[in-house]
């Protein structure tokens, strides 16, 4: 590990993995209704669908985490970031025991270039110390030790106290700017 | 979570879980020979047994991590520490995908009072920031951000650059002294 590189912690669900798309797909599959992002703005995931128990059921269903679609642009962007940063995947995963092996398999499929040494499955993220943390949840960003970067998601659109990025293209642009400032 | 409490990261294998005992038991079961701790002093685990491939085979065998005996005194000591500290379990577990669910089940059986929010499965521990880290490996202790506490193990007896504890009784005594110094 190159100790000179700055470190970035990257969340999985809502950042690398498009969990909103997966929720919409699974909900449509079960209920025959597609609830678009626009109808769930500012609403936490479980409350965003008419059947309020659906989200909780899905996250405990085997296969749910294994089959989440990759967030657009994530693979190429992470590859690029790894040239200049030490990248860690930091997922709050211990709440859902069945998801641990699924998340490892998912990473092995879509991000095979990430070493096991750089994968962290945790609960709260308050003891994770990276220079940057890219995440979609304030419960993680509010307590992180480095610079918080909020990845846009329907549920977080009304939270404005962190720098927001709307896509992986914007992540790269922001960090490019940061490195120029820090140079 | 009480943010005023100091934080302690506690390793699993060799600290909470008596993995040396498990290696000796499994080796004896397979080869009919018990290789005592005294014969493995200062030697890394895989090299400590005549069959050099045994340890690596065991750690990839389903059931190995699920059935490790608890380190003497660990349950009572961790309970006591949780009164004064925010305790995190920090295990370098992502190297062995099959062990993740086994380690969660093991913790649920022996340490059911530890919340999922305080369990971390990681690779390298260099981005874990706790005030203390109790571990048996220099590869973790050398890079930790807080105070390193080395838990005695056969393989680490010749490494003298960290404070050493020989038992959970000594962990409690050391932290008791620390809290008096820090008071």
Short mmCIF file of N, CA, C and O in Angstrom, two decimals, chain B residues 43-97:
data_model
loop_
_atom_site.label_atom_id
_atom_site.label_comp_id
_atom_site.label_asym_id
_atom_site.label_seq_id
_atom_site.Cartn_x
_atom_site.Cartn_y
_atom_site.Cartn_z
N UNK B 43 7.05 -18.06 15.78
CA UNK B 43 6.85 -18.59 14.43
C UNK B 43 5.44 -18.24 13.95
O UNK B 43 4.48 -18.41 14.68
N UNK B 44 5.31 -17.74 12.73
CA UNK B 44 3.97 -17.42 12.22
C UNK B 44 3.14 -18.70 12.11
O UNK B 44 3.68 -19.78 11.87
N UNK B 45 1.82 -18.54 12.25
CA UNK B 45 0.95 -19.71 12.40
C UNK B 45 1.18 -20.82 11.36
O UNK B 45 1.34 -21.99 11.73
N UNK B 46 1.22 -20.52 10.06
CA UNK B 46 1.31 -21.63 9.09
C UNK B 46 2.60 -22.43 9.24
O UNK B 46 2.61 -23.63 8.97
N UNK B 47 3.68 -21.76 9.69
CA UNK B 47 4.97 -22.46 9.81
C UNK B 47 5.11 -23.21 11.13
O UNK B 47 6.09 -23.92 11.34
N UNK B 48 4.15 -23.05 12.02
CA UNK B 48 4.28 -23.63 13.36
C UNK B 48 3.93 -25.11 13.45
O UNK B 48 4.11 -25.72 14.50
N UNK B 49 3.43 -25.67 12.35
CA UNK B 49 3.03 -27.08 12.36
C UNK B 49 3.81 -27.84 11.29
O UNK B 49 4.11 -27.27 10.23
N UNK B 50 4.16 -29.11 11.55
CA UNK B 50 4.94 -29.88 10.57
C UNK B 50 4.33 -29.88 9.18
O UNK B 50 5.04 -29.69 8.19
N UNK B 51 3.02 -30.07 9.08
CA UNK B 51 2.33 -29.97 7.79
C UNK B 51 2.06 -28.49 7.52
O UNK B 51 1.12 -27.90 8.05
N UNK B 52 2.90 -27.87 6.69
CA UNK B 52 2.87 -26.40 6.50
C UNK B 52 1.61 -25.91 5.79
O UNK B 52 1.30 -24.72 5.81
N UNK B 53 0.88 -26.81 5.13
CA UNK B 53 -0.33 -26.39 4.44
C UNK B 53 -1.58 -26.46 5.30
O UNK B 53 -2.66 -26.01 4.88
N UNK B 54 -1.44 -27.00 6.51
CA UNK B 54 -2.62 -27.28 7.33
C UNK B 54 -3.39 -26.01 7.71
O UNK B 54 -4.60 -25.92 7.49
N UNK B 55 -2.68 -25.03 8.25
CA UNK B 55 -3.35 -23.80 8.73
C UNK B 55 -4.13 -23.14 7.61
O UNK B 55 -5.29 -22.75 7.78
N UNK B 56 -3.52 -23.04 6.44
CA UNK B 56 -4.20 -22.40 5.32
C UNK B 56 -5.46 -23.19 4.92
O UNK B 56 -6.49 -22.61 4.59
N UNK B 57 -5.36 -24.53 4.94
CA UNK B 57 -6.55 -25.35 4.65
C UNK B 57 -7.66 -25.09 5.66
O UNK B 57 -8.81 -24.92 5.29
N UNK B 58 -7.28 -25.05 6.94
CA UNK B 58 -8.30 -24.90 7.99
C UNK B 58 -9.07 -23.57 7.87
O UNK B 58 -10.29 -23.55 8.00
N UNK B 59 -8.33 -22.47 7.61
CA UNK B 59 -9.01 -21.17 7.61
C UNK B 59 -9.94 -21.00 6.40
O UNK B 59 -10.76 -20.08 6.38
N UNK B 60 -9.82 -21.89 5.43
CA UNK B 60 -10.77 -21.87 4.31
C UNK B 60 -11.82 -22.98 4.43
O UNK B 60 -12.63 -23.18 3.51
N UNK B 61 -11.82 -23.71 5.55
CA UNK B 61 -12.79 -24.79 5.73
C UNK B 61 -14.04 -24.28 6.44
O UNK B 61 -13.93 -23.69 7.52
N UNK B 62 -15.24 -24.49 5.84
CA UNK B 62 -16.46 -24.07 6.53
C UNK B 62 -16.53 -24.69 7.93
O UNK B 62 -16.20 -25.85 8.12
N UNK B 63 -16.93 -23.89 8.90
CA UNK B 63 -17.05 -24.36 10.28
C UNK B 63 -15.85 -24.01 11.15
O UNK B 63 -15.97 -23.98 12.38
N UNK B 64 -14.70 -23.72 10.53
CA UNK B 64 -13.51 -23.45 11.34
C UNK B 64 -13.72 -22.24 12.26
O UNK B 64 -13.54 -22.32 13.47
N UNK B 65 -14.11 -21.11 11.67
CA UNK B 65 -14.25 -19.89 12.48
C UNK B 65 -15.48 -19.94 13.39
O UNK B 65 -15.50 -19.36 14.46
N UNK B 66 -16.48 -20.69 12.97
CA UNK B 66 -17.73 -20.77 13.76
C UNK B 66 -17.53 -21.48 15.09
O UNK B 66 -18.28 -21.23 16.05
N UNK B 67 -16.50 -22.36 15.16
CA UNK B 67 -16.36 -23.22 16.34
C UNK B 67 -15.12 -22.93 17.18
O UNK B 67 -14.73 -23.74 18.02
N UNK B 68 -14.48 -21.79 16.95
CA UNK B 68 -13.29 -21.45 17.75
C UNK B 68 -13.70 -21.24 19.21
O UNK B 68 -14.70 -20.57 19.48
N UNK B 69 -12.93 -21.81 20.16
CA UNK B 69 -13.28 -21.55 21.56
C UNK B 69 -13.03 -20.09 21.94
O UNK B 69 -12.16 -19.43 21.37
N UNK B 70 -13.82 -19.62 22.90
CA UNK B 70 -13.66 -18.24 23.36
C UNK B 70 -12.40 -18.12 24.21
O UNK B 70 -12.07 -19.03 24.97
N UNK B 71 -11.68 -17.02 24.04
CA UNK B 71 -10.48 -16.78 24.86
C UNK B 71 -10.90 -16.64 26.33
O UNK B 71 -11.91 -15.99 26.64
N UNK B 72 -10.12 -17.24 27.21
CA UNK B 72 -10.45 -17.23 28.64
C UNK B 72 -10.63 -15.80 29.15
O UNK B 72 -9.76 -14.95 28.94
N UNK B 73 -11.74 -15.57 29.82
CA UNK B 73 -11.98 -14.28 30.44
C UNK B 73 -12.51 -13.19 29.52
O UNK B 73 -12.83 -12.09 29.98
N UNK B 74 -12.62 -13.50 28.23
CA UNK B 74 -12.96 -12.44 27.26
C UNK B 74 -14.39 -11.90 27.45
O UNK B 74 -14.61 -10.68 27.40
N UNK B 75 -15.34 -12.79 27.67
CA UNK B 75 -16.74 -12.34 27.73
C UNK B 75 -16.95 -11.36 28.89
O UNK B 75 -17.47 -10.25 28.71
N UNK B 76 -16.49 -11.75 30.08
CA UNK B 76 -16.68 -10.89 31.25
C UNK B 76 -15.91 -9.57 31.09
O UNK B 76 -16.41 -8.50 31.44
N UNK B 77 -14.71 -9.65 30.52
CA UNK B 77 -13.88 -8.45 30.37
C UNK B 77 -14.51 -7.46 29.39
O UNK B 77 -14.56 -6.26 29.66
N UNK B 78 -15.01 -7.97 28.26
CA UNK B 78 -15.62 -7.07 27.27
C UNK B 78 -16.87 -6.42 27.85
O UNK B 78 -17.10 -5.22 27.68
N UNK B 79 -17.66 -7.22 28.58
CA UNK B 79 -18.85 -6.65 29.24
C UNK B 79 -18.44 -5.50 30.16
O UNK B 79 -19.07 -4.44 30.16
N UNK B 80 -17.39 -5.73 30.92
CA UNK B 80 -16.94 -4.69 31.86
C UNK B 80 -16.43 -3.46 31.12
O UNK B 80 -16.76 -2.33 31.48
N UNK B 81 -15.66 -3.68 30.06
CA UNK B 81 -15.13 -2.54 29.29
C UNK B 81 -16.25 -1.70 28.69
O UNK B 81 -16.15 -0.47 28.60
N UNK B 82 -17.35 -2.36 28.30
CA UNK B 82 -18.44 -1.64 27.65
C UNK B 82 -19.13 -0.64 28.60
O UNK B 82 -19.84 0.25 28.14
N UNK B 83 -18.89 -0.80 29.89
CA UNK B 83 -19.46 0.18 30.83
C UNK B 83 -18.76 1.54 30.68
O UNK B 83 -19.37 2.58 30.90
N UNK B 84 -17.49 1.52 30.33
CA UNK B 84 -16.72 2.77 30.29
C UNK B 84 -16.25 3.17 28.89
O UNK B 84 -15.83 4.31 28.69
N UNK B 85 -16.27 2.22 27.96
CA UNK B 85 -15.75 2.50 26.62
C UNK B 85 -16.78 2.12 25.55
O UNK B 85 -17.66 1.30 25.79
N UNK B 86 -16.64 2.74 24.39
CA UNK B 86 -17.38 2.30 23.21
C UNK B 86 -16.52 1.23 22.56
O UNK B 86 -15.42 1.52 22.07
N UNK B 87 -17.00 0.00 22.60
CA UNK B 87 -16.21 -1.14 22.14
C UNK B 87 -16.59 -1.53 20.71
O UNK B 87 -17.78 -1.72 20.42
N UNK B 88 -15.60 -1.64 19.84
CA UNK B 88 -15.81 -2.10 18.47
C UNK B 88 -15.05 -3.39 18.24
O UNK B 88 -13.89 -3.51 18.65
N UNK B 89 -15.68 -4.34 17.60
CA UNK B 89 -15.00 -5.55 17.19
C UNK B 89 -14.43 -5.29 15.80
O UNK B 89 -15.19 -4.90 14.89
N UNK B 90 -13.13 -5.47 15.64
CA UNK B 90 -12.48 -5.13 14.37
C UNK B 90 -11.70 -6.36 13.88
O UNK B 90 -10.62 -6.66 14.37
N UNK B 91 -12.28 -7.06 12.94
CA UNK B 91 -11.69 -8.32 12.49
C UNK B 91 -11.28 -8.24 11.01
O UNK B 91 -12.08 -7.83 10.17
N UNK B 92 -10.05 -8.63 10.73
CA UNK B 92 -9.58 -8.66 9.34
C UNK B 92 -10.16 -9.92 8.69
O UNK B 92 -9.52 -10.96 8.67
N UNK B 93 -11.37 -9.81 8.20
CA UNK B 93 -12.14 -10.99 7.83
C UNK B 93 -12.40 -11.11 6.33
O UNK B 93 -12.75 -12.19 5.85
N UNK B 94 -12.22 -10.02 5.58
CA UNK B 94 -12.63 -10.07 4.17
C UNK B 94 -11.70 -10.94 3.33
O UNK B 94 -12.01 -11.25 2.18
N UNK B 95 -10.56 -11.38 3.91
CA UNK B 95 -9.68 -12.30 3.18
C UNK B 95 -10.34 -13.67 3.00
O UNK B 95 -10.04 -14.39 2.05
N UNK B 96 -11.21 -14.02 3.93
CA UNK B 96 -11.83 -15.35 3.93
C UNK B 96 -13.35 -15.21 3.81
O UNK B 96 -14.05 -15.16 4.82
N UNK B 97 -13.88 -15.14 2.59
CA UNK B 97 -15.30 -14.81 2.40
C UNK B 97 -16.25 -15.70 3.22
O UNK B 97 -17.25 -15.21 3.73
#
